[in-house]
PDB file of N, CA, C and O in Angstrom:
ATOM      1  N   UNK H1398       0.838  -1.181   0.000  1.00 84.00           N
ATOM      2  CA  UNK H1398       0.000   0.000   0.000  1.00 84.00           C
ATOM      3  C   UNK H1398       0.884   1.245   0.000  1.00 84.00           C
ATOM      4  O   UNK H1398       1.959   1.399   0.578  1.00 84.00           O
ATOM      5  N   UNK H1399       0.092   2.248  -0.899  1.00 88.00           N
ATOM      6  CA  UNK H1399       0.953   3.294  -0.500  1.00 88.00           C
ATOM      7  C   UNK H1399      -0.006   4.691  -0.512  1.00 88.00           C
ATOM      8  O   UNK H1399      -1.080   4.691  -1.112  1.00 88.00           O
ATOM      9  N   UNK H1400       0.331   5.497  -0.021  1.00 91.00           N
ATOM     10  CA  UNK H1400      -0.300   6.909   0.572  1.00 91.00           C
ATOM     11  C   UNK H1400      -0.343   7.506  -1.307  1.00 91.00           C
ATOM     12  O   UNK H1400       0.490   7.292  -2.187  1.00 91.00           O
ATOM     13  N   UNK H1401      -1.520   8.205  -1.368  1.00 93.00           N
ATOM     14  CA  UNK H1401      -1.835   9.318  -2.613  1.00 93.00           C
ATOM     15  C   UNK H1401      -1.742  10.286  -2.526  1.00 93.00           C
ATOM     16  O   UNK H1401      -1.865  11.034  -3.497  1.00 93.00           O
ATOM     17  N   UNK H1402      -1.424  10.799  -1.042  1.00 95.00           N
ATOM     18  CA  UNK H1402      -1.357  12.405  -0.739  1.00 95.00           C
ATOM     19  C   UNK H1402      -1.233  13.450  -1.895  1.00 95.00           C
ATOM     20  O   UNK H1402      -2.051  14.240  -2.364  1.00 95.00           O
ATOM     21  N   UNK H1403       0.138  13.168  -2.207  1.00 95.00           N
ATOM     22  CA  UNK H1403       0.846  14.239  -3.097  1.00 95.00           C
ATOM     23  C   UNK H1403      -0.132  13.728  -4.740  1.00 95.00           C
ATOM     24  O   UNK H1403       0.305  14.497  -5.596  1.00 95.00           O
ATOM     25  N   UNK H1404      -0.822  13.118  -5.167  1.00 95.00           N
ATOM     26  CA  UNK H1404      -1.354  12.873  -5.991  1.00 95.00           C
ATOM     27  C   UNK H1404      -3.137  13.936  -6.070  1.00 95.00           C
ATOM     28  O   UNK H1404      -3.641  14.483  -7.051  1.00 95.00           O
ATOM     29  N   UNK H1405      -3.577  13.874  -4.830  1.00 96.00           N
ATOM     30  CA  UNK H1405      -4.367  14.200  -4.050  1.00 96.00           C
ATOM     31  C   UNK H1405      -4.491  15.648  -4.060  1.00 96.00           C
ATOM     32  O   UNK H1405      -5.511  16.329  -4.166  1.00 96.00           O
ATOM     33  N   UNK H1406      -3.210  16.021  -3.925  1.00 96.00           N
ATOM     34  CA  UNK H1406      -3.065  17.122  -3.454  1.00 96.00           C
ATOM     35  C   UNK H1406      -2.557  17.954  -4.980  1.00 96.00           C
ATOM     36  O   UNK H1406      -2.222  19.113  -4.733  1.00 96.00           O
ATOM     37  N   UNK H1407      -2.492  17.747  -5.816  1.00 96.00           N
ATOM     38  CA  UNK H1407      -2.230  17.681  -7.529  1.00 96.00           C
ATOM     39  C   UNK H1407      -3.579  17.842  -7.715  1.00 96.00           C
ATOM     40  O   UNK H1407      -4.105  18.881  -8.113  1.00 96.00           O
ATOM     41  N   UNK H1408      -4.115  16.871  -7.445  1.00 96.00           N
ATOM     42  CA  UNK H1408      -6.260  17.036  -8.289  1.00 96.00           C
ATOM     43  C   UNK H1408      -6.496  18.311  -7.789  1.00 96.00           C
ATOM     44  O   UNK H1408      -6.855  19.153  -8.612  1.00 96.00           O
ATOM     45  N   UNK H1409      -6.325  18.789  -6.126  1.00 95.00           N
ATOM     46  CA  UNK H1409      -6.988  19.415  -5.784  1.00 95.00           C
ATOM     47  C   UNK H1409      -6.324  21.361  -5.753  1.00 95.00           C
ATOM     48  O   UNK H1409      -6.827  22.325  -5.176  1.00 95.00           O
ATOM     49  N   UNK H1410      -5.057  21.287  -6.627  1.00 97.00           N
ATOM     50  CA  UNK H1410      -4.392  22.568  -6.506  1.00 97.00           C
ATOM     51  C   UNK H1410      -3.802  22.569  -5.565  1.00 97.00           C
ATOM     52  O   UNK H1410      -3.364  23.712  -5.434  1.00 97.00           O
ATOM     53  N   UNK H1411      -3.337  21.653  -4.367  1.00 96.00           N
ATOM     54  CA  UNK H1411      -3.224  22.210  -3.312  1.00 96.00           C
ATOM     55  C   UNK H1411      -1.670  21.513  -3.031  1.00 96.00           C
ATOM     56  O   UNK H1411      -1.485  20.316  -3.250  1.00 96.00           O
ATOM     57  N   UNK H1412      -0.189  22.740  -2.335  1.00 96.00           N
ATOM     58  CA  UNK H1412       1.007  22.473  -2.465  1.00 96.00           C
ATOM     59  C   UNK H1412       0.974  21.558  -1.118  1.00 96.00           C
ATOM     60  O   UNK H1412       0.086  21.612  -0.267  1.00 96.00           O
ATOM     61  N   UNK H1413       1.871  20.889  -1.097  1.00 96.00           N
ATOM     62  CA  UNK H1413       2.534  19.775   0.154  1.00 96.00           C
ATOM     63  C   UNK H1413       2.757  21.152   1.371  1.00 96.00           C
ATOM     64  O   UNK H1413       2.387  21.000   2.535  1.00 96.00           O
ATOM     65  N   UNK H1414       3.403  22.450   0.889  1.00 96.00           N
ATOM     66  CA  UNK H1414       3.328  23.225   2.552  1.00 96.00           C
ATOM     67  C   UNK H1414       2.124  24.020   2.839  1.00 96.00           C
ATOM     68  O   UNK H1414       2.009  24.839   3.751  1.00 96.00           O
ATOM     69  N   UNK H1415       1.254  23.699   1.981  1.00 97.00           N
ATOM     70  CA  UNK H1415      -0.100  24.140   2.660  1.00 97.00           C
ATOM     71  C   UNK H1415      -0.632  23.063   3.672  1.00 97.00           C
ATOM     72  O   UNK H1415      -0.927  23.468   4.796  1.00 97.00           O
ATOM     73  N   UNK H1416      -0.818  21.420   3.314  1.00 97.00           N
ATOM     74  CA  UNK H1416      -1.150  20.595   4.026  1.00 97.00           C
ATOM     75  C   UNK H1416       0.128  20.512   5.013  1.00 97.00           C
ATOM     76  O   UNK H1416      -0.077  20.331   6.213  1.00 97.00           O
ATOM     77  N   UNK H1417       0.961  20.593   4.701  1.00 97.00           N
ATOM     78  CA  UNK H1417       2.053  20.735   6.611  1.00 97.00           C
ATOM     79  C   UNK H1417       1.508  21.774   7.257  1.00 97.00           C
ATOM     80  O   UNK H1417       0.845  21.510   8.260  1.00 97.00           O
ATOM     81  N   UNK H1418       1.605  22.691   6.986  1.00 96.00           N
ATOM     82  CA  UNK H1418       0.718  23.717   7.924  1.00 96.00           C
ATOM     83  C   UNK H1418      -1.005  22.901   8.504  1.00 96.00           C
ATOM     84  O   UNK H1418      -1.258  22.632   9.678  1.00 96.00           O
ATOM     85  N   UNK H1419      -1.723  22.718   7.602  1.00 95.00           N
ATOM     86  CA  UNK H1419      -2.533  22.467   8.323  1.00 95.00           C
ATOM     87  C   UNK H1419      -2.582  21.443   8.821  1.00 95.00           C
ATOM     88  O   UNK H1419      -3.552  21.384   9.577  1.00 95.00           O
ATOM     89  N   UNK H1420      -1.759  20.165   8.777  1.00 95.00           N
ATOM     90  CA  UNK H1420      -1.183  18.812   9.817  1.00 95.00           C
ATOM     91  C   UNK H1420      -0.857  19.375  10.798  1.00 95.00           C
ATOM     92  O   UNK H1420      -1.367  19.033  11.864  1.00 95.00           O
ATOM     93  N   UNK H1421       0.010  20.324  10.756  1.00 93.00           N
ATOM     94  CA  UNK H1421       0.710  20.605  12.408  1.00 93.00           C
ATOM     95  C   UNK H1421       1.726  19.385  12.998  1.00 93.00           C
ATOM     96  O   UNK H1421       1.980  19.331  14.202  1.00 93.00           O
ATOM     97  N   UNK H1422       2.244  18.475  12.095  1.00 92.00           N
ATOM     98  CA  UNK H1422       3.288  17.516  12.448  1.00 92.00           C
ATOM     99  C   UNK H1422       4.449  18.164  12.197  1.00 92.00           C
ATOM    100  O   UNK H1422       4.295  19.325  11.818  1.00 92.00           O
ATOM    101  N   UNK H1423       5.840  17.681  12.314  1.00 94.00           N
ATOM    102  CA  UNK H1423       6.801  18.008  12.459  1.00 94.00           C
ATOM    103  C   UNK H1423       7.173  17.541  11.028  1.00 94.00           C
ATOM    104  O   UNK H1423       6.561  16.571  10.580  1.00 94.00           O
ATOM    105  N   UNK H1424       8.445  18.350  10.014  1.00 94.00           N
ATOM    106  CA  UNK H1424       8.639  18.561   9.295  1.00 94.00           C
ATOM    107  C   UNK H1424       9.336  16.687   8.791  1.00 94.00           C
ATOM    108  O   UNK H1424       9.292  16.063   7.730  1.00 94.00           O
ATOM    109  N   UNK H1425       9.851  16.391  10.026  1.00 95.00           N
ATOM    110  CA  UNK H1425      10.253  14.890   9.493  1.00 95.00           C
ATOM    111  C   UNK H1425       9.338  13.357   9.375  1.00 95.00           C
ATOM    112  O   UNK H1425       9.588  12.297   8.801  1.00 95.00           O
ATOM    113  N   UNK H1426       8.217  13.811  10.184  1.00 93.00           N
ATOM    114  CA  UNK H1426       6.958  12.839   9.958  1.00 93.00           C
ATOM    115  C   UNK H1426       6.609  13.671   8.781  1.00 93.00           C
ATOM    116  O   UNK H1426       6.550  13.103   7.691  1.00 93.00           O
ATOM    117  N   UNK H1427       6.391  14.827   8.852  1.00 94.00           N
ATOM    118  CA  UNK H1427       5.249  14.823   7.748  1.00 94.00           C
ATOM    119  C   UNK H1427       5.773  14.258   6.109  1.00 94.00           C
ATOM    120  O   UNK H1427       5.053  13.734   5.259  1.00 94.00           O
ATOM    121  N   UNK H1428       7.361  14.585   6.011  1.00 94.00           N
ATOM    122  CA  UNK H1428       8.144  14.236   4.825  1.00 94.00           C
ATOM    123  C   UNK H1428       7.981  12.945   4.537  1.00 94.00           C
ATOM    124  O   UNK H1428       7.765  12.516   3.404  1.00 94.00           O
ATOM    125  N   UNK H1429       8.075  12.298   5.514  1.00 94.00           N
ATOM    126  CA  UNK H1429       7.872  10.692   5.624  1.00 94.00           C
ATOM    127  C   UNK H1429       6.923  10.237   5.297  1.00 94.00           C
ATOM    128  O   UNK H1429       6.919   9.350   4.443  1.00 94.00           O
ATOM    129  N   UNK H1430       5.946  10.636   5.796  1.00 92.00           N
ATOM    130  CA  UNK H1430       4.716  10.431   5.487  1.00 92.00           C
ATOM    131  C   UNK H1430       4.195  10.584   4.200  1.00 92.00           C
ATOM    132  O   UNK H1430       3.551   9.599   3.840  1.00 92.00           O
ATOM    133  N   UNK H1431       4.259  11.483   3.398  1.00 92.00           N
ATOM    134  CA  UNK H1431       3.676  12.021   2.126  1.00 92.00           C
ATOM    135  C   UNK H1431       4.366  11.277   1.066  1.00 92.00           C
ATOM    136  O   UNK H1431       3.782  10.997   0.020  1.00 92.00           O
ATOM    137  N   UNK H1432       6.215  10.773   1.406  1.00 92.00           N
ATOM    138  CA  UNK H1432       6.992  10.224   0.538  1.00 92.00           C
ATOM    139  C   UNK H1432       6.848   8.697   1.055  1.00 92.00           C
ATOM    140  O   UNK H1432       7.507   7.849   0.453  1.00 92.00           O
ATOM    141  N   UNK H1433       6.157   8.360   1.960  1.00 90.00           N
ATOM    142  CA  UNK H1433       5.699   6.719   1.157  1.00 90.00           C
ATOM    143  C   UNK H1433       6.908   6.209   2.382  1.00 90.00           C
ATOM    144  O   UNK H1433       7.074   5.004   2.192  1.00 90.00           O
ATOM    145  N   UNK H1434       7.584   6.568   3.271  1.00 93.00           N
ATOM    146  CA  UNK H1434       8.889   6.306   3.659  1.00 93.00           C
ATOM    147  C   UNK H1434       8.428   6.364   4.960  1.00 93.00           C
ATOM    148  O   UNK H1434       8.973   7.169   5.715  1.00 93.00           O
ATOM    149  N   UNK H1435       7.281   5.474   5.485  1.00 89.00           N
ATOM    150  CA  UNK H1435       6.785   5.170   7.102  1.00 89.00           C
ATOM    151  C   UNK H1435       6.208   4.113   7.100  1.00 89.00           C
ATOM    152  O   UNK H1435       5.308   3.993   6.269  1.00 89.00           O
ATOM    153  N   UNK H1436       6.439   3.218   7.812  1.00 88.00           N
ATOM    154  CA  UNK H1436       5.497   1.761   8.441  1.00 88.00           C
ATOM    155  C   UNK H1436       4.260   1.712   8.812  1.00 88.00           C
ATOM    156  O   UNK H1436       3.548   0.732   8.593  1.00 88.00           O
ATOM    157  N   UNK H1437       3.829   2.872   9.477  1.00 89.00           N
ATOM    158  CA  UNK H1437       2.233   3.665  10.288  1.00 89.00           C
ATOM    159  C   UNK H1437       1.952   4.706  10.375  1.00 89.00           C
ATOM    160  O   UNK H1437       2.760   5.608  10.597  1.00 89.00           O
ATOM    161  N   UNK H1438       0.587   4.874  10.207  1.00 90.00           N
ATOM    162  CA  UNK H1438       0.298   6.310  10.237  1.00 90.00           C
ATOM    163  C   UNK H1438      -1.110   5.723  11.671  1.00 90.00           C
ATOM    164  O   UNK H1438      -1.857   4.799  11.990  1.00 90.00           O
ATOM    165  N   UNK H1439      -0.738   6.838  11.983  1.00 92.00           N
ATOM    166  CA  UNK H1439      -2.210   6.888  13.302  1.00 92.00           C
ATOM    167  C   UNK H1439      -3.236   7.505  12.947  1.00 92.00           C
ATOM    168  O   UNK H1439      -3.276   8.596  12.378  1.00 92.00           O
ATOM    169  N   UNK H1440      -4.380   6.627  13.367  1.00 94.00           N
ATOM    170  CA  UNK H1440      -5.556   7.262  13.192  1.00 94.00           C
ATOM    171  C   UNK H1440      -5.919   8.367  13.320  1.00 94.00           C
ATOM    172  O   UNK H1440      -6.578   9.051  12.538  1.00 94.00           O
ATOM    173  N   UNK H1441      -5.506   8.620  14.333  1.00 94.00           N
ATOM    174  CA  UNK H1441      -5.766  10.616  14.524  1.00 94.00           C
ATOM    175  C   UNK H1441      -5.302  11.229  13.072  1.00 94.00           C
ATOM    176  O   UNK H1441      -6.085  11.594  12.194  1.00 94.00           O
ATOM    177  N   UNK H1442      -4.396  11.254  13.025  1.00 93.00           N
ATOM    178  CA  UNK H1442      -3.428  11.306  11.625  1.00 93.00           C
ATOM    179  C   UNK H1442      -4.084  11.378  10.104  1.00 93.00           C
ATOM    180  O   UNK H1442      -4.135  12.269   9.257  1.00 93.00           O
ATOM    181  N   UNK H1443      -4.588   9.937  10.171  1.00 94.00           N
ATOM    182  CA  UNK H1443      -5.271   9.775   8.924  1.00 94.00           C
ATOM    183  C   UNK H1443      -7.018  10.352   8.625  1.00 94.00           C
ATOM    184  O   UNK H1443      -7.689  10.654   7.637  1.00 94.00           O
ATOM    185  N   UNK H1444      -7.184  10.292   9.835  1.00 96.00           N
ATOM    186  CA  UNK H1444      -8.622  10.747   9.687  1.00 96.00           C
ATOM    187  C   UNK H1444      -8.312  12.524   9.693  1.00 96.00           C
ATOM    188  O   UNK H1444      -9.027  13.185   8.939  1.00 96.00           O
ATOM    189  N   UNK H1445      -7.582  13.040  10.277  1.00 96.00           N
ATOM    190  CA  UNK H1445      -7.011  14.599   9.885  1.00 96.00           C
ATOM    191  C   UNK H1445      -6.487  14.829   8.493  1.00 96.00           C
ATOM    192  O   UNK H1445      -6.403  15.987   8.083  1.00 96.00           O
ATOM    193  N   UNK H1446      -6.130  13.814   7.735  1.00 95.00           N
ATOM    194  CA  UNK H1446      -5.662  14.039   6.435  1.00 95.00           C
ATOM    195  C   UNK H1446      -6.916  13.754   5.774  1.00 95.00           C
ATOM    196  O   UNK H1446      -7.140  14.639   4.948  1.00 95.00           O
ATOM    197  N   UNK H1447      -7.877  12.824   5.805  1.00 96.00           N
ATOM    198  CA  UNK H1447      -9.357  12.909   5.390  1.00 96.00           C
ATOM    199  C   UNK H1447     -10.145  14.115   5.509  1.00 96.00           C
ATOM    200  O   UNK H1447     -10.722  14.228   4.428  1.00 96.00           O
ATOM    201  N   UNK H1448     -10.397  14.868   6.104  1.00 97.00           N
ATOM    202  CA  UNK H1448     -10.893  16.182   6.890  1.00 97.00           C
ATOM    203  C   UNK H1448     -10.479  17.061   5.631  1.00 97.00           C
ATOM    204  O   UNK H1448     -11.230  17.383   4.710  1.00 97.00           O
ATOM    205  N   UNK H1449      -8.931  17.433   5.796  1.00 96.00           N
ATOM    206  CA  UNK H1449      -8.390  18.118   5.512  1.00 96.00           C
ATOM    207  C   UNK H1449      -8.546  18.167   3.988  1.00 96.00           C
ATOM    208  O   UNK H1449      -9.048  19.210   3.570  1.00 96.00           O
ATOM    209  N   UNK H1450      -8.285  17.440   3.272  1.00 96.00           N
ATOM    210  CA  UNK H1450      -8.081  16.786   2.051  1.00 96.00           C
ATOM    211  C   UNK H1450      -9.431  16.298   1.037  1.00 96.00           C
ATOM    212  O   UNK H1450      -9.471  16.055  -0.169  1.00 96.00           O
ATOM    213  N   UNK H1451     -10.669  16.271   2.276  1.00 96.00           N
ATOM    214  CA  UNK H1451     -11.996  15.696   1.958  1.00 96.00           C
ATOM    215  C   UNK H1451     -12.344  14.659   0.854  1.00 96.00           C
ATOM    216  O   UNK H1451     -13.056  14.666  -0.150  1.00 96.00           O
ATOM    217  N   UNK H1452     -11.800  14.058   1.272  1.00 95.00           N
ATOM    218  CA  UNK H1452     -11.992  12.087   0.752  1.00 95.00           C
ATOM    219  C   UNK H1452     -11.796  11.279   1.884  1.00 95.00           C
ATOM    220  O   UNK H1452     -11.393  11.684   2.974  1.00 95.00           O
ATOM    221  N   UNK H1453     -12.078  10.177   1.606  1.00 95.00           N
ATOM    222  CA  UNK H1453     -12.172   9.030   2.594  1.00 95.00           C
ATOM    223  C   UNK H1453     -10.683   8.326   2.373  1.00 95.00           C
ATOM    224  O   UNK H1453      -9.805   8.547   1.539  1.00 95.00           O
ATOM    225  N   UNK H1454     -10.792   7.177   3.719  1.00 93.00           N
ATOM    226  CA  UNK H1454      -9.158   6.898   3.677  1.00 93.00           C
ATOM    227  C   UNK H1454      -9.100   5.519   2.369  1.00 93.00           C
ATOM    228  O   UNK H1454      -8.071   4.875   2.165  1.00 93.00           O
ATOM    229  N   UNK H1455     -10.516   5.263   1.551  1.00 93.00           N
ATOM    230  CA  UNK H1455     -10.167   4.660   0.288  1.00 93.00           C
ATOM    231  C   UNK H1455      -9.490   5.448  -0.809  1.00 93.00           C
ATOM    232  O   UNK H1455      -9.263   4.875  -1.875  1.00 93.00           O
ATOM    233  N   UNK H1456      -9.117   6.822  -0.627  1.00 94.00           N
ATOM    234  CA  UNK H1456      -9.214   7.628  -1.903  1.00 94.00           C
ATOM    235  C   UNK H1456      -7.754   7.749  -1.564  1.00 94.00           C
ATOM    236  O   UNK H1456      -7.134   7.781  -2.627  1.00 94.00           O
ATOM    237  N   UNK H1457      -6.760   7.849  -0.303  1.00 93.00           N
ATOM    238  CA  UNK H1457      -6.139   8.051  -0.121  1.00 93.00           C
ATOM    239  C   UNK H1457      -4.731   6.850   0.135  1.00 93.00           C
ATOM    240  O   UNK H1457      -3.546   7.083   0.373  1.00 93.00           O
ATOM    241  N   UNK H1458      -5.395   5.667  -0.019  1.00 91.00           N
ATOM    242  CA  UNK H1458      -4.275   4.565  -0.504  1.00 91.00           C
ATOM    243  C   UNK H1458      -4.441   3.836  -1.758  1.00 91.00           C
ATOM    244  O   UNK H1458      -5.485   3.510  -2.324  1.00 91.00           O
ATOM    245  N   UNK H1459      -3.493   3.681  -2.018  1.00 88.00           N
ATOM    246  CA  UNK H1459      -3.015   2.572  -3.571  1.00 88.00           C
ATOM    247  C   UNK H1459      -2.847   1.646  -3.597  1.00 88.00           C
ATOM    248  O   UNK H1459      -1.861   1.503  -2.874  1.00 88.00           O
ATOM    249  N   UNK H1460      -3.273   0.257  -4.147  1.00 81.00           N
ATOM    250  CA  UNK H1460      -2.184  -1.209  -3.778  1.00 81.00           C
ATOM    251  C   UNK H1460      -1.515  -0.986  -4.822  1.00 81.00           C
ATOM    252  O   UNK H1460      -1.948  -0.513  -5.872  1.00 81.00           O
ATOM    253  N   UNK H1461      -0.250  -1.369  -4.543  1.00 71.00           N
ATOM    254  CA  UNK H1461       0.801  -1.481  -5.683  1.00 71.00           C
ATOM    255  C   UNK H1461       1.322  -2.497  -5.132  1.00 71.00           C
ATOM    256  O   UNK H1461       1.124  -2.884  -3.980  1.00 71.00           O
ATOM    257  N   UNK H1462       2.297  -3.163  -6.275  1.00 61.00           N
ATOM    258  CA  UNK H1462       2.934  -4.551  -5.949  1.00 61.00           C
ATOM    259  C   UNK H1462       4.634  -4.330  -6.406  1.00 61.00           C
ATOM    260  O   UNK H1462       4.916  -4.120  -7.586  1.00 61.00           O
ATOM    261  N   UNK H1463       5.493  -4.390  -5.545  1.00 63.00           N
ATOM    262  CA  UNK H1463       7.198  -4.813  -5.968  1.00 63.00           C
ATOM    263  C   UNK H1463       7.144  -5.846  -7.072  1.00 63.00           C
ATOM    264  O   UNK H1463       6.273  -6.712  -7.155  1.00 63.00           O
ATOM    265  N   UNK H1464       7.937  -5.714  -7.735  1.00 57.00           N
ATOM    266  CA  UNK H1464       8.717  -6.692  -8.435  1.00 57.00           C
ATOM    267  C   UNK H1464       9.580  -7.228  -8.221  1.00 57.00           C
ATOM    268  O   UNK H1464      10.032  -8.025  -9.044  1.00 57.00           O
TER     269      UNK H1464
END
């Protein structure tokens, strides 16, 4: 699985430091987070990026598969 944020955030006009500002996480989760480069995200978390972003947390992951 992987996060659509920055895809998300492309449909909707909207830059990666507008949504850090309105996350309010710290500049090294949030990097992590958006670049696919974290193990977990917390619910608080994800349902604030739903809110924020206004889609559900189906709109906001991908299955993709390694080769």
């Amino acid at each position: 699985m992987k996060l659509r944020v920055l895809d998300i955030l492309k449909e909707k006009g909207k830059t990666k430091y507008w949504l850090y500002i309105q996350l309010g996480l710290s500049y090294q989760n949030f990097n992590n987070m958006i670049n696919n480069k974290t193990q977990s995200i917390k619910f608080e978390n994800l349902k604030l990026l739903c809110e924020i972003l206004e889609c559900t947390p189906n709109d906001l992951f991908d299955e993709y598969y390694e080769k």
